[in-house]
């Protein structure tokens, strides 16, 4: 079973995405707390990270940069999730960070699954 970490401030969103991904063979661990996220990711060693860009207590871009600076998790693909399409487009255009994929909320189950499978190199 492939492991996915989901960093998101909304527990209901974590639950929803977890249910969907678990039904398709993924093990999902959700993180809502900003404290010790990086250390917990290093322990978990996920194969994919879903990262909400806009959270009230932590800057998603800072979390992304920290992930990419840590040897043990720097190569883990990250899918950025945001309700602000313009923010995602701006980040990509400016090349501020290099992400494997972005999802804009609200997204469909199909969009979620297709993006996860594509980033993880799986067929449809």
C-alpha positions as MATLAB code, in Angstrom:
seq = 'XXXXXXXXXXXXXXXXXXXXXXXXXXXXXXXXXXXXXXXXXXXXXXXXXXXXXXXXXXXXXXXXXXXXXXXXXXXXXXXXXXXXXXXXXXXXXXXXXXXXXXXXXXXXXXXXXXXXXXXXXXXX';
ca = [
       0.000    0.000    0.000;
       1.422    3.381   -1.001;
       1.709    5.987    1.736;
       0.411    9.522    1.358;
       0.801   12.390    3.830;
      -1.807   15.164    3.696;
      -0.992   18.500    5.363;
      -4.249   20.449    5.657;
      -5.814   22.693    8.308;
      -9.363   21.377    7.692;
      -9.898   17.976    9.386;
     -13.044   17.362    7.316;
     -11.045   17.768    4.113;
      -8.441   15.318    5.414;
     -11.202   12.822    6.225;
     -12.810   13.165    2.795;
      -9.575   12.817    0.830;
      -8.462    9.939    3.084;
     -11.677    7.999    2.453;
     -11.343    8.442   -1.304;
      -7.672    7.478   -1.451;
      -8.029    4.531    0.945;
     -10.748    3.076   -1.303;
      -8.148    3.105   -4.067;
      -5.374    1.414   -2.118;
      -3.495    4.279   -0.480;
      -2.619    4.637    3.183;
      -3.213    8.261    4.203;
      -1.874   10.090    7.246;
      -3.277   13.560    7.856;
      -1.524   16.418    9.611;
      -3.379   19.479   10.904;
      -0.816   20.662   13.428;
       2.031   22.823   12.227;
       4.327   21.737   15.030;
       6.721   18.958   14.182;
       5.256   18.311   10.716;
       8.685   17.901    9.147;
       9.946   15.535   11.834;
       6.791   13.441   11.553;
       7.132   13.324    7.769;
      10.719   12.117    8.154;
       9.483    9.308   10.411;
       6.569    8.385    8.121;
       8.609    8.464    4.893;
       5.572    8.952    2.636;
       5.688    8.260   -1.086;
       3.588   11.356   -1.806;
       2.754   14.577    0.051;
      -0.443   16.578   -0.460;
       0.133   20.093    0.849;
      -2.475   22.796    1.406;
      -0.898   26.082    0.423;
      -3.024   28.401    2.568;
      -3.246   27.474    6.233;
      -3.875   29.847    9.146;
      -0.998   28.795   11.406;
       1.680   27.813    8.921;
       2.844   29.021    5.515;
       2.497   26.197    3.001;
       5.397   27.547    0.948;
       7.664   27.449    3.992;
       6.608   23.854    4.686;
       7.362   22.994    1.044;
      10.822   24.580    1.227;
      11.573   22.750    4.468;
      10.488   19.420    2.946;
      12.770   19.973   -0.052;
      15.707   20.901    2.196;
      15.599   17.653    4.196;
      17.652   14.799    2.805;
      15.263   12.046    3.904;
      12.165   13.543    2.266;
      13.457   16.002   -0.339;
      12.720   13.681   -3.256;
       9.119   12.943   -2.219;
       6.737   14.392   -4.824;
       4.434   17.150   -3.570;
       0.988   18.030   -4.885;
       0.045   21.580   -3.904;
      -3.613   22.108   -3.004;
      -5.200   25.536   -2.767;
      -8.572   27.219   -3.021;
      -6.841   30.152   -4.680;
      -6.208   29.270   -8.319;
      -4.475   32.578   -8.955;
      -1.945   31.920   -6.170;
      -1.093   28.517   -7.613;
      -0.720   29.919  -11.141;
       1.456   32.770   -9.875;
       3.767   30.441   -7.961;
       4.162   28.185  -10.987;
       4.700   31.090  -13.399;
       7.313   32.767  -11.223;
       9.092   29.470  -10.688;
       9.211   30.169   -6.961;
       8.920   26.466   -6.302;
       8.856   23.432   -8.560;
       5.859   21.286   -7.805;
       4.873   18.028   -9.420;
       1.196   19.025   -9.658;
      -1.448   21.382   -8.305;
      -5.089   20.856   -7.418;
      -7.455   23.781   -7.017;
     -10.300   23.406   -4.511;
     -12.950   22.357   -5.071;
     -11.688   19.402   -7.093;
     -13.502   16.273   -8.189;
     -12.767   12.729   -7.092;
     -11.600   12.046  -10.637;
      -9.201   14.999  -10.607;
      -7.769   13.888   -7.261;
      -7.248   10.283   -8.341;
      -5.864   11.173  -11.771;
      -3.387   13.636  -10.279;
      -2.230   11.270   -7.532;
      -1.790    8.371   -9.962;
       0.041   10.524  -12.511;
       2.451   11.953   -9.950;
       3.107    8.504   -8.500;
       3.746    7.097  -11.975;
       0.773    4.758  -11.989;
      -1.424    3.887  -14.956;
      -5.104    4.679  -14.924;
];
